[in-house]
Amino acid sequence: MTTPTRKSVTVPMLQVMKTAGKKIVMVTAYDSTFARIVDDAGVDAILVGDSVATVMQGHTNTIPVTLTEMAYHTALVRRAQPKALVVGDLPFGSYQVGAGQGIESSIVLMKAGAQCVKLEGGTTVATTIEAITRSDIPVMGHIGLTPQSVHRMGGHKVQGRQDGVEPGGRQRLLDDAHAVEQSGAFAVVLEGIPTELAQEITSKISIPTIGIGAGSFCDGQVLVMHDILGLSERELTFTKKYIDMKSLATSAFQEFAQDVSNGSWPDDKHSFH
Ligand code: KIV
């Protein structure tokens, strides 16, 4: 549980954590109720991820979610007044046009309550990251298995297994990591890449790396809330169900349905006279 003395986590604090060798913990959340729970658990950062498209909106990938919807979810998370750093995720189509669009979209998320934004890509978005950071909006990068590139990758596939400078190649990922760092990002998510490559990137760049499906050598780890809670349909190699909330919730609803059917709900204690 949160103690009253718990300090709000700031962007510079993540760099301090990397330097001190203290692991960074990030979890996704999309509404006030769960943002409060996640924050009470003491995580360092809450990512209002575009994974909302799959785990809450029922889409098969993250492409459809809009900037307006991301701003809405960011505002819900902000209302929980978390001590954790709130990271707003720029959705597909909100920065691909160029730096100006990236700045404008980032402003939308910041006004909704984000304290920084995250965007996907490396060398190809370096100038956009630079422009957004020059507008005093801290940027978290995201390279490797970038879900918004699902169609280019031909699915949600592990990246960096082959050598090469083409997208998904090992050298390209090293170049992407350096580009993100050089363009001024304060941290970078490494998703779906081999442990050894993530370890190499983590040791070669000065900013913190936050891994998901990238092994244990990253400076921090992130997981999607629904995967931790056992609420998502997917069970991937790199996710872990820490509780089977789906079964617990189903049992609770079944019990309620039974109580209604057999007339034991509501009982006298829960009725007015
Ligand atoms: O949207 C999201 O949840 C993410 C994480 C998987 C890093 O980008």
mmCIF file of C-alpha atoms and ligand atoms in Angstrom:
data_model
loop_
_atom_site.group_PDB
_atom_site.id
_atom_site.type_symbol
_atom_site.label_atom_id
_atom_site.label_comp_id
_atom_site.label_asym_id
_atom_site.label_seq_id
_atom_site.Cartn_x
_atom_site.Cartn_y
_atom_site.Cartn_z
ATOM 1 C CA MET A 1 0.000 0.000 0.000
ATOM 2 C CA THR A 2 1.050 3.593 -0.628
ATOM 3 C CA THR A 3 2.557 5.305 2.377
ATOM 4 C CA PRO A 4 1.789 9.010 2.876
ATOM 5 C CA THR A 5 5.501 9.714 2.492
ATOM 6 C CA ARG A 6 5.774 8.128 -0.942
ATOM 7 C CA LYS A 7 7.213 10.704 -3.320
ATOM 8 C CA SER A 8 5.749 11.383 -6.737
ATOM 9 C CA VAL A 9 7.859 9.759 -9.414
ATOM 10 C CA THR A 10 9.302 12.234 -11.900
ATOM 11 C CA VAL A 11 10.972 11.817 -15.282
ATOM 12 C CA PRO A 12 14.515 12.522 -13.964
ATOM 13 C CA MET A 13 14.013 9.948 -11.203
ATOM 14 C CA LEU A 14 14.051 7.120 -13.753
ATOM 15 C CA GLN A 15 17.576 8.083 -14.789
ATOM 16 C CA VAL A 16 18.604 8.156 -11.131
ATOM 17 C CA MET A 17 17.152 4.653 -10.750
ATOM 18 C CA LYS A 18 19.183 3.357 -13.703
ATOM 19 C CA THR A 19 22.357 4.846 -12.268
ATOM 20 C CA ALA A 20 21.615 3.346 -8.859
ATOM 21 C CA GLY A 21 20.815 -0.056 -10.375
ATOM 22 C CA LYS A 22 17.257 0.090 -9.036
ATOM 23 C CA LYS A 23 14.772 -1.653 -11.342
ATOM 24 C CA ILE A 24 11.943 0.452 -12.789
ATOM 25 C CA VAL A 25 8.451 -1.033 -12.618
ATOM 26 C CA MET A 26 5.807 0.035 -15.125
ATOM 27 C CA VAL A 27 2.291 -1.366 -15.542
ATOM 28 C CA THR A 28 -0.471 -0.315 -17.913
ATOM 29 C CA ALA A 29 -3.783 1.091 -16.686
ATOM 30 C CA TYR A 30 -6.634 2.711 -18.539
ATOM 31 C CA ASP A 31 -9.058 3.974 -15.906
ATOM 32 C CA SER A 32 -9.177 5.551 -12.451
ATOM 33 C CA THR A 33 -10.087 2.422 -10.492
ATOM 34 C CA PHE A 34 -7.184 0.354 -11.722
ATOM 35 C CA ALA A 35 -4.781 3.310 -11.790
ATOM 36 C CA ARG A 36 -5.459 3.671 -8.063
ATOM 37 C CA ILE A 37 -4.874 -0.045 -7.433
ATOM 38 C CA VAL A 38 -1.704 -0.102 -9.511
ATOM 39 C CA ASP A 39 -0.448 3.041 -7.792
ATOM 40 C CA ASP A 40 -1.218 1.677 -4.328
ATOM 41 C CA ALA A 41 0.927 -1.324 -5.269
ATOM 42 C CA GLY A 42 3.823 1.126 -5.544
ATOM 43 C CA VAL A 43 4.744 0.943 -9.224
ATOM 44 C CA ASP A 44 7.028 3.647 -10.600
ATOM 45 C CA ALA A 45 5.137 4.387 -13.801
ATOM 46 C CA ILE A 46 1.667 3.861 -15.227
ATOM 47 C CA LEU A 47 1.521 3.490 -18.981
ATOM 48 C CA VAL A 48 -1.786 4.472 -20.518
ATOM 49 C CA GLY A 49 -0.915 2.177 -23.390
ATOM 50 C CA ASP A 50 -2.449 1.949 -26.821
ATOM 51 C CA SER A 51 -2.854 -1.724 -25.850
ATOM 52 C CA VAL A 52 -6.214 -0.379 -24.666
ATOM 53 C CA ALA A 53 -7.245 -1.140 -28.259
ATOM 54 C CA THR A 54 -6.809 -4.886 -27.734
ATOM 55 C CA VAL A 55 -7.467 -5.441 -24.034
ATOM 56 C CA MET A 56 -10.426 -3.072 -23.630
ATOM 57 C CA GLN A 57 -11.776 -2.162 -27.058
ATOM 58 C CA GLY A 58 -11.708 -5.687 -28.490
ATOM 59 C CA HIS A 59 -9.557 -4.944 -31.539
ATOM 60 C CA THR A 60 -7.009 -7.479 -32.792
ATOM 61 C CA ASN A 61 -4.206 -4.901 -32.903
ATOM 62 C CA THR A 62 -3.459 -1.351 -31.721
ATOM 63 C CA ILE A 63 -3.983 0.406 -35.064
ATOM 64 C CA PRO A 64 -7.611 1.544 -34.569
ATOM 65 C CA VAL A 65 -7.376 3.453 -31.268
ATOM 66 C CA THR A 66 -7.557 7.228 -31.755
ATOM 67 C CA LEU A 67 -5.811 10.164 -30.093
ATOM 68 C CA THR A 68 -9.151 11.331 -28.660
ATOM 69 C CA GLU A 69 -9.656 7.920 -27.062
ATOM 70 C CA MET A 70 -6.099 7.896 -25.688
ATOM 71 C CA ALA A 71 -6.654 11.363 -24.208
ATOM 72 C CA TYR A 72 -9.873 10.114 -22.598
ATOM 73 C CA HIS A 73 -8.111 7.156 -20.930
ATOM 74 C CA THR A 74 -5.191 9.359 -19.878
ATOM 75 C CA ALA A 75 -7.626 11.720 -18.169
ATOM 76 C CA LEU A 76 -9.247 8.800 -16.326
ATOM 77 C CA VAL A 77 -5.867 7.646 -15.036
ATOM 78 C CA ARG A 78 -4.886 11.202 -14.029
ATOM 79 C CA ARG A 79 -8.063 11.458 -11.917
ATOM 80 C CA ALA A 80 -6.659 8.719 -9.659
ATOM 81 C CA GLN A 81 -3.938 11.259 -8.722
ATOM 82 C CA PRO A 82 -1.214 8.626 -8.815
ATOM 83 C CA LYS A 83 2.232 9.098 -7.369
ATOM 84 C CA ALA A 84 3.497 7.009 -10.259
ATOM 85 C CA LEU A 85 4.656 8.750 -13.424
ATOM 86 C CA VAL A 86 1.836 8.813 -15.996
ATOM 87 C CA VAL A 87 3.007 7.950 -19.511
ATOM 88 C CA GLY A 88 0.619 8.776 -22.351
ATOM 89 C CA ASP A 89 0.947 6.565 -25.422
ATOM 90 C CA LEU A 90 0.779 8.259 -28.833
ATOM 91 C CA PRO A 91 -1.453 6.050 -31.005
ATOM 92 C CA PHE A 92 -0.938 5.095 -34.630
ATOM 93 C CA GLY A 93 -1.626 8.058 -36.908
ATOM 94 C CA SER A 94 -0.924 10.723 -34.297
ATOM 95 C CA TYR A 95 2.773 11.322 -35.112
ATOM 96 C CA GLN A 96 3.577 9.446 -38.332
ATOM 97 C CA VAL A 97 2.864 12.533 -40.487
ATOM 98 C CA GLY A 98 5.804 14.392 -38.959
ATOM 99 C CA ALA A 99 7.291 16.350 -36.081
ATOM 100 C CA GLY A 100 4.584 19.038 -36.048
ATOM 101 C CA GLN A 101 1.833 16.470 -35.774
ATOM 102 C CA GLY A 102 3.824 14.685 -33.054
ATOM 103 C CA ILE A 103 4.091 17.868 -30.990
ATOM 104 C CA GLU A 104 0.385 18.658 -31.390
ATOM 105 C CA SER A 105 -0.662 15.131 -30.423
ATOM 106 C CA SER A 106 1.692 15.135 -27.446
ATOM 107 C CA ILE A 107 0.150 18.395 -26.242
ATOM 108 C CA VAL A 108 -3.280 16.722 -26.338
ATOM 109 C CA LEU A 109 -2.066 13.893 -24.082
ATOM 110 C CA MET A 110 -0.205 16.270 -21.747
ATOM 111 C CA LYS A 111 -3.323 18.417 -21.333
ATOM 112 C CA ALA A 112 -5.256 15.232 -20.529
ATOM 113 C CA GLY A 113 -2.855 14.516 -17.659
ATOM 114 C CA ALA A 114 0.169 12.679 -19.044
ATOM 115 C CA GLN A 115 3.573 13.720 -17.694
ATOM 116 C CA CYS A 116 5.396 12.396 -20.736
ATOM 117 C CA VAL A 117 4.554 10.575 -23.955
ATOM 118 C CA LYS A 118 5.672 7.337 -25.570
ATOM 119 C CA LEU A 119 5.993 6.666 -29.269
ATOM 120 C CA GLU A 120 7.149 3.745 -31.366
ATOM 121 C CA GLY A 121 10.115 3.677 -33.734
ATOM 122 C CA GLY A 122 13.827 4.414 -33.891
ATOM 123 C CA THR A 123 15.845 6.123 -36.613
ATOM 124 C CA THR A 124 12.753 7.011 -38.643
ATOM 125 C CA VAL A 125 11.144 8.983 -35.792
ATOM 126 C CA ALA A 126 14.326 10.543 -34.384
ATOM 127 C CA THR A 127 13.512 14.037 -35.662
ATOM 128 C CA THR A 128 9.999 13.762 -34.237
ATOM 129 C CA ILE A 129 11.342 12.729 -30.814
ATOM 130 C CA GLU A 130 13.790 15.632 -30.972
ATOM 131 C CA ALA A 131 11.039 18.119 -31.842
ATOM 132 C CA ILE A 132 8.721 16.899 -29.072
ATOM 133 C CA THR A 133 11.481 16.979 -26.437
ATOM 134 C CA ARG A 134 12.446 20.485 -27.624
ATOM 135 C CA SER A 135 8.866 21.453 -26.772
ATOM 136 C CA ASP A 136 9.648 20.389 -23.179
ATOM 137 C CA ILE A 137 7.575 17.239 -23.445
ATOM 138 C CA PRO A 138 9.585 14.239 -22.210
ATOM 139 C CA VAL A 139 9.533 11.293 -24.603
ATOM 140 C CA MET A 140 9.840 7.577 -23.927
ATOM 141 C CA GLY A 141 10.898 5.630 -27.012
ATOM 142 C CA HIS A 142 9.738 2.131 -27.959
ATOM 143 C CA ILE A 143 11.702 -0.151 -30.280
ATOM 144 C CA GLY A 144 11.784 -3.813 -31.280
ATOM 145 C CA LEU A 145 8.416 -5.495 -31.630
ATOM 146 C CA THR A 146 6.476 -2.289 -32.130
ATOM 147 C CA PRO A 147 2.802 -3.309 -32.313
ATOM 148 C CA GLN A 148 1.859 -0.350 -34.539
ATOM 149 C CA SER A 149 4.125 -1.910 -37.223
ATOM 150 C CA VAL A 150 2.210 -5.202 -37.101
ATOM 151 C CA HIS A 151 1.527 -5.216 -40.840
ATOM 152 C CA ARG A 152 5.121 -4.469 -41.825
ATOM 153 C CA MET A 153 6.378 -7.189 -39.448
ATOM 154 C CA GLY A 154 3.780 -9.684 -40.717
ATOM 155 C CA GLY A 155 2.457 -10.234 -37.193
ATOM 156 C CA HIS A 156 3.583 -9.631 -33.625
ATOM 157 C CA LYS A 157 7.004 -11.206 -34.115
ATOM 158 C CA VAL A 158 10.212 -11.124 -32.070
ATOM 159 C CA GLN A 159 12.671 -8.685 -33.683
ATOM 160 C CA GLY A 160 16.466 -8.608 -33.819
ATOM 161 C CA ARG A 161 17.049 -12.308 -34.367
ATOM 162 C CA GLN A 162 18.724 -11.768 -37.722
ATOM 163 C CA ASP A 163 21.690 -9.585 -38.529
ATOM 164 C CA GLY A 164 21.174 -6.550 -40.672
ATOM 165 C CA VAL A 165 20.278 -2.892 -40.885
ATOM 166 C CA GLU A 166 16.834 -3.382 -42.382
ATOM 167 C CA PRO A 167 13.850 -3.000 -39.996
ATOM 168 C CA GLY A 168 13.915 -5.852 -37.492
ATOM 169 C CA GLY A 169 17.631 -6.560 -38.049
ATOM 170 C CA ARG A 170 20.022 -6.746 -35.115
ATOM 171 C CA GLN A 171 22.216 -3.833 -36.186
ATOM 172 C CA ARG A 172 19.120 -1.780 -37.009
ATOM 173 C CA LEU A 173 17.871 -2.235 -33.442
ATOM 174 C CA LEU A 174 21.202 -1.029 -32.074
ATOM 175 C CA ASP A 175 20.969 1.967 -34.435
ATOM 176 C CA ASP A 176 17.367 2.565 -33.336
ATOM 177 C CA ALA A 177 18.365 2.516 -29.656
ATOM 178 C CA HIS A 178 21.159 5.038 -30.265
ATOM 179 C CA ALA A 179 18.868 7.243 -32.385
ATOM 180 C CA VAL A 180 16.228 7.316 -29.641
ATOM 181 C CA GLU A 181 18.867 8.176 -27.032
ATOM 182 C CA GLN A 182 20.541 10.842 -29.202
ATOM 183 C CA SER A 183 17.234 12.499 -30.042
ATOM 184 C CA GLY A 184 16.635 13.229 -26.366
ATOM 185 C CA ALA A 185 14.278 10.488 -25.155
ATOM 186 C CA PHE A 186 14.537 9.915 -21.401
ATOM 187 C CA ALA A 187 13.867 6.157 -21.556
ATOM 188 C CA VAL A 188 13.079 3.472 -24.091
ATOM 189 C CA VAL A 189 10.837 0.399 -24.086
ATOM 190 C CA LEU A 190 12.490 -2.688 -25.579
ATOM 191 C CA GLU A 191 9.769 -5.079 -26.714
ATOM 192 C CA GLY A 192 10.088 -8.597 -28.115
ATOM 193 C CA ILE A 193 13.831 -8.822 -28.659
ATOM 194 C CA PRO A 194 16.397 -11.452 -27.607
ATOM 195 C CA THR A 195 17.741 -11.151 -24.064
ATOM 196 C CA GLU A 196 21.354 -10.792 -25.229
ATOM 197 C CA LEU A 197 20.534 -7.923 -27.595
ATOM 198 C CA ALA A 198 18.503 -6.147 -24.898
ATOM 199 C CA GLN A 199 21.447 -6.566 -22.531
ATOM 200 C CA GLU A 200 23.819 -5.078 -25.110
ATOM 201 C CA ILE A 201 21.513 -2.108 -25.752
ATOM 202 C CA THR A 202 21.049 -1.545 -22.006
ATOM 203 C CA SER A 203 24.802 -1.419 -21.466
ATOM 204 C CA LYS A 204 25.472 0.791 -24.500
ATOM 205 C CA ILE A 205 22.934 3.572 -24.014
ATOM 206 C CA SER A 206 22.810 5.964 -21.108
ATOM 207 C CA ILE A 207 19.025 6.167 -20.753
ATOM 208 C CA PRO A 208 16.957 3.516 -18.928
ATOM 209 C CA THR A 209 15.592 0.564 -20.903
ATOM 210 C CA ILE A 210 12.236 -0.899 -19.896
ATOM 211 C CA GLY A 211 11.690 -4.389 -21.211
ATOM 212 C CA ILE A 212 8.720 -6.510 -22.180
ATOM 213 C CA GLY A 213 9.734 -9.781 -23.749
ATOM 214 C CA ALA A 214 13.317 -8.555 -23.690
ATOM 215 C CA GLY A 215 14.826 -10.590 -20.853
ATOM 216 C CA SER A 216 15.952 -9.668 -17.377
ATOM 217 C CA PHE A 217 18.873 -7.339 -18.070
ATOM 218 C CA CYS A 218 16.803 -4.241 -18.860
ATOM 219 C CA ASP A 219 16.743 -1.388 -16.357
ATOM 220 C CA GLY A 220 13.049 -1.987 -15.785
ATOM 221 C CA GLN A 221 10.092 -4.100 -16.820
ATOM 222 C CA VAL A 222 6.597 -3.371 -18.076
ATOM 223 C CA LEU A 223 3.581 -5.647 -18.397
ATOM 224 C CA VAL A 224 0.038 -5.121 -19.582
ATOM 225 C CA MET A 225 -2.341 -5.077 -16.624
ATOM 226 C CA HIS A 226 -4.798 -7.527 -18.172
ATOM 227 C CA ASP A 227 -2.008 -10.095 -18.641
ATOM 228 C CA ILE A 228 -0.908 -9.808 -14.987
ATOM 229 C CA LEU A 229 -4.487 -10.178 -13.801
ATOM 230 C CA GLY A 230 -5.379 -13.058 -16.107
ATOM 231 C CA LEU A 231 -8.066 -11.015 -17.826
ATOM 232 C CA SER A 232 -6.734 -11.189 -21.374
ATOM 233 C CA GLU A 233 -7.349 -13.988 -23.818
ATOM 234 C CA ARG A 234 -3.662 -14.136 -24.722
ATOM 235 C CA GLU A 235 -1.013 -16.124 -22.898
ATOM 236 C CA LEU A 236 2.331 -15.221 -24.405
ATOM 237 C CA THR A 237 5.817 -16.469 -23.572
ATOM 238 C CA PHE A 238 6.715 -13.053 -22.193
ATOM 239 C CA THR A 239 3.639 -12.422 -20.070
ATOM 240 C CA LYS A 240 2.746 -13.871 -16.678
ATOM 241 C CA LYS A 241 -0.667 -14.395 -15.129
ATOM 242 C CA TYR A 242 -0.135 -13.476 -11.465
ATOM 243 C CA ILE A 243 -3.806 -14.056 -10.628
ATOM 244 C CA ASP A 244 -6.712 -15.693 -12.463
ATOM 245 C CA MET A 245 -9.101 -12.772 -12.122
ATOM 246 C CA LYS A 246 -11.180 -13.984 -15.061
ATOM 247 C CA SER A 247 -12.125 -17.152 -13.166
ATOM 248 C CA LEU A 248 -12.706 -15.222 -9.941
ATOM 249 C CA ALA A 249 -14.932 -12.709 -11.716
ATOM 250 C CA THR A 250 -16.865 -15.425 -13.561
ATOM 251 C CA SER A 251 -17.526 -17.239 -10.258
ATOM 252 C CA ALA A 252 -18.763 -14.022 -8.647
ATOM 253 C CA PHE A 253 -21.165 -13.312 -11.529
ATOM 254 C CA GLN A 254 -22.389 -16.930 -11.508
ATOM 255 C CA GLU A 255 -23.037 -16.730 -7.769
ATOM 256 C CA PHE A 256 -24.986 -13.484 -8.216
ATOM 257 C CA ALA A 257 -27.043 -15.020 -11.045
ATOM 258 C CA GLN A 258 -27.782 -18.031 -8.851
ATOM 259 C CA ASP A 259 -28.838 -15.822 -5.920
ATOM 260 C CA VAL A 260 -31.205 -13.880 -8.188
ATOM 261 C CA SER A 261 -32.624 -17.067 -9.716
ATOM 262 C CA ASN A 262 -33.317 -18.738 -6.392
ATOM 263 C CA GLY A 263 -34.663 -15.559 -4.775
ATOM 264 C CA SER A 264 -31.973 -15.195 -2.119
ATOM 265 C CA TRP A 265 -30.888 -11.803 -3.524
ATOM 266 C CA PRO A 266 -31.638 -9.265 -2.211
ATOM 267 C CA ASP A 267 -31.995 -10.513 1.349
ATOM 268 C CA ASP A 268 -33.525 -8.392 4.112
ATOM 269 C CA LYS A 269 -30.153 -6.940 5.128
ATOM 270 C CA HIS A 270 -29.773 -5.359 1.705
ATOM 271 C CA SER A 271 -33.344 -4.048 1.413
ATOM 272 C CA PHE A 272 -35.102 -0.829 2.550
ATOM 273 C CA HIS A 273 -38.181 -0.687 4.767
HETATM 274 O O1 KIV B 1 0.551 -0.133 -25.193
HETATM 275 C C1 KIV B 1 1.209 -0.832 -24.413
HETATM 276 O O2 KIV B 1 0.696 -1.473 -23.498
HETATM 277 C C2 KIV B 1 2.646 -0.883 -24.633
HETATM 278 C C3 KIV B 1 3.432 -1.833 -23.780
HETATM 279 C C4 KIV B 1 3.285 -3.220 -24.270
HETATM 280 C C5 KIV B 1 4.857 -1.431 -23.709
HETATM 281 O O3 KIV B 1 3.151 -0.210 -25.456
#
